[in-house]
Amino acid sequence: GLNLTAYAVRGPTGLFVTLINKEHGAAGREAAVKLTAPGDAKSAVVVFLKAASGEAAARTGITLGGSPITADGPWRGSWTPLGTNSAGNLLITLPATSAAVVRIEH
């Protein structure tokens, strides 16, 4: 029942999954997403795209991997390791008005 979109692309070194939580405004809800990694997965990391205000039309306060992207300096964001639950699933909490890219390496 959430306004959530997911895309996946497999490359030579792994799988990339992009999650977009389109929920927004005062009624926007966070999404709890469970991904089942392929059996040959070695590791998984995530990078989040967020607006500090949680507003879909924000033009400032936007970060990728915890760092702003500016026209006058390098990006200093980072990927965050993802652990798995007891069943081997990856769990991602995606705030409203945000996106994440999950990289699953094999």
Short mmCIF file of C-alpha atoms in Angstrom, two decimals:
data_model
loop_
_atom_site.label_atom_id
_atom_site.label_comp_id
_atom_site.label_asym_id
_atom_site.label_seq_id
_atom_site.Cartn_x
_atom_site.Cartn_y
_atom_site.Cartn_z
CA GLY A 1 0.00 0.00 0.00
CA LEU A 2 3.00 2.35 -0.16
CA ASN A 3 3.98 4.50 -3.11
CA LEU A 4 7.28 2.67 -3.61
CA THR A 5 9.13 1.77 -6.81
CA ALA A 6 12.03 -0.67 -7.22
CA TYR A 7 14.37 -1.32 -10.13
CA ALA A 8 17.12 -3.93 -10.42
CA VAL A 9 20.06 -4.34 -12.78
CA ARG A 10 22.56 -7.19 -12.79
CA GLY A 11 26.11 -6.39 -13.80
CA PRO A 12 29.28 -8.48 -14.08
CA THR A 13 30.18 -7.99 -10.40
CA GLY A 14 26.77 -7.97 -8.78
CA LEU A 15 23.25 -6.70 -8.54
CA PHE A 16 22.11 -3.09 -8.09
CA VAL A 17 18.64 -2.40 -6.67
CA THR A 18 17.23 1.14 -6.64
CA LEU A 19 14.38 1.81 -4.23
CA ILE A 20 12.34 5.03 -4.40
CA ASN A 21 9.90 5.88 -1.62
CA LYS A 22 7.49 8.35 -3.25
CA GLU A 23 5.49 8.86 -0.05
CA HIS A 24 5.68 12.55 0.86
CA GLY A 25 4.16 15.33 2.90
CA ALA A 26 2.69 15.08 6.39
CA ALA A 27 1.11 11.69 5.61
CA GLY A 28 4.28 10.24 4.04
CA ARG A 29 5.27 6.87 5.48
CA GLU A 30 8.63 5.16 5.71
CA ALA A 31 9.05 1.84 3.96
CA ALA A 32 10.51 -1.31 5.48
CA VAL A 33 11.96 -3.24 2.55
CA LYS A 34 13.24 -6.81 2.64
CA LEU A 35 15.49 -8.01 -0.18
CA THR A 36 16.52 -11.62 -0.59
CA ALA A 37 20.10 -11.64 -1.81
CA PRO A 38 21.16 -14.19 -4.44
CA GLY A 39 22.86 -17.30 -3.06
CA ASP A 40 26.25 -16.20 -4.43
CA ALA A 41 26.17 -12.80 -2.65
CA LYS A 42 29.37 -11.87 -0.81
CA SER A 43 28.45 -8.46 0.57
CA ALA A 44 25.85 -5.72 0.37
CA VAL A 45 26.07 -1.96 0.83
CA VAL A 46 23.56 0.89 0.53
CA VAL A 47 23.69 4.61 -0.25
CA PHE A 48 20.71 6.86 0.57
CA LEU A 49 19.46 9.96 -1.24
CA LYS A 50 17.58 12.14 1.26
CA ALA A 51 16.20 15.64 1.64
CA ALA A 52 16.69 17.02 5.15
CA SER A 53 13.25 18.58 5.08
CA GLY A 54 11.57 15.48 3.66
CA GLU A 55 10.04 17.69 0.99
CA ALA A 56 9.81 16.35 -2.55
CA ALA A 57 10.44 19.82 -4.01
CA ALA A 58 13.50 20.56 -1.82
CA ARG A 59 16.40 22.28 -3.54
CA THR A 60 18.72 22.44 -0.52
CA GLY A 61 19.63 20.05 2.26
CA ILE A 62 19.80 17.07 -0.10
CA THR A 63 22.44 14.44 0.59
CA LEU A 64 23.71 11.30 -1.09
CA GLY A 65 25.47 8.89 1.22
CA GLY A 66 25.21 11.43 4.03
CA SER A 67 27.04 14.18 2.12
CA PRO A 68 25.82 17.04 -0.06
CA ILE A 69 26.69 17.10 -3.73
CA THR A 70 28.03 20.49 -4.67
CA ALA A 71 29.24 22.09 -7.88
CA ASP A 72 32.51 23.21 -6.27
CA GLY A 73 33.88 20.18 -4.46
CA PRO A 74 34.18 16.42 -4.39
CA TRP A 75 31.40 14.18 -3.12
CA ARG A 76 32.35 12.85 0.31
CA GLY A 77 29.44 10.49 0.88
CA SER A 78 29.82 6.83 1.63
CA TRP A 79 28.22 3.45 1.19
CA THR A 80 26.95 1.78 4.37
CA PRO A 81 27.35 -1.98 4.88
CA LEU A 82 24.09 -3.91 5.15
CA GLY A 83 23.77 -6.86 7.47
CA THR A 84 21.35 -9.71 7.01
CA ASN A 85 18.69 -11.06 9.32
CA SER A 86 18.68 -14.69 10.49
CA ALA A 87 17.05 -15.79 7.22
CA GLY A 88 19.75 -14.09 5.11
CA ASN A 89 17.51 -11.23 3.99
CA LEU A 90 18.68 -7.63 3.64
CA LEU A 91 16.54 -5.13 5.56
CA ILE A 92 16.35 -1.49 4.47
CA THR A 93 14.34 1.26 6.16
CA LEU A 94 13.56 3.95 3.60
CA PRO A 95 12.17 7.25 4.91
CA ALA A 96 9.41 9.05 3.01
CA THR A 97 10.67 11.18 0.10
CA SER A 98 13.96 9.32 -0.24
CA ALA A 99 15.73 6.77 -2.38
CA ALA A 100 18.40 4.13 -1.90
CA VAL A 101 20.72 2.16 -4.13
CA VAL A 102 21.69 -1.27 -2.81
CA ARG A 103 24.77 -2.93 -4.28
CA ILE A 104 24.95 -6.69 -3.77
CA GLU A 105 28.32 -8.09 -4.82
CA HIS A 106 28.92 -11.68 -5.85
#
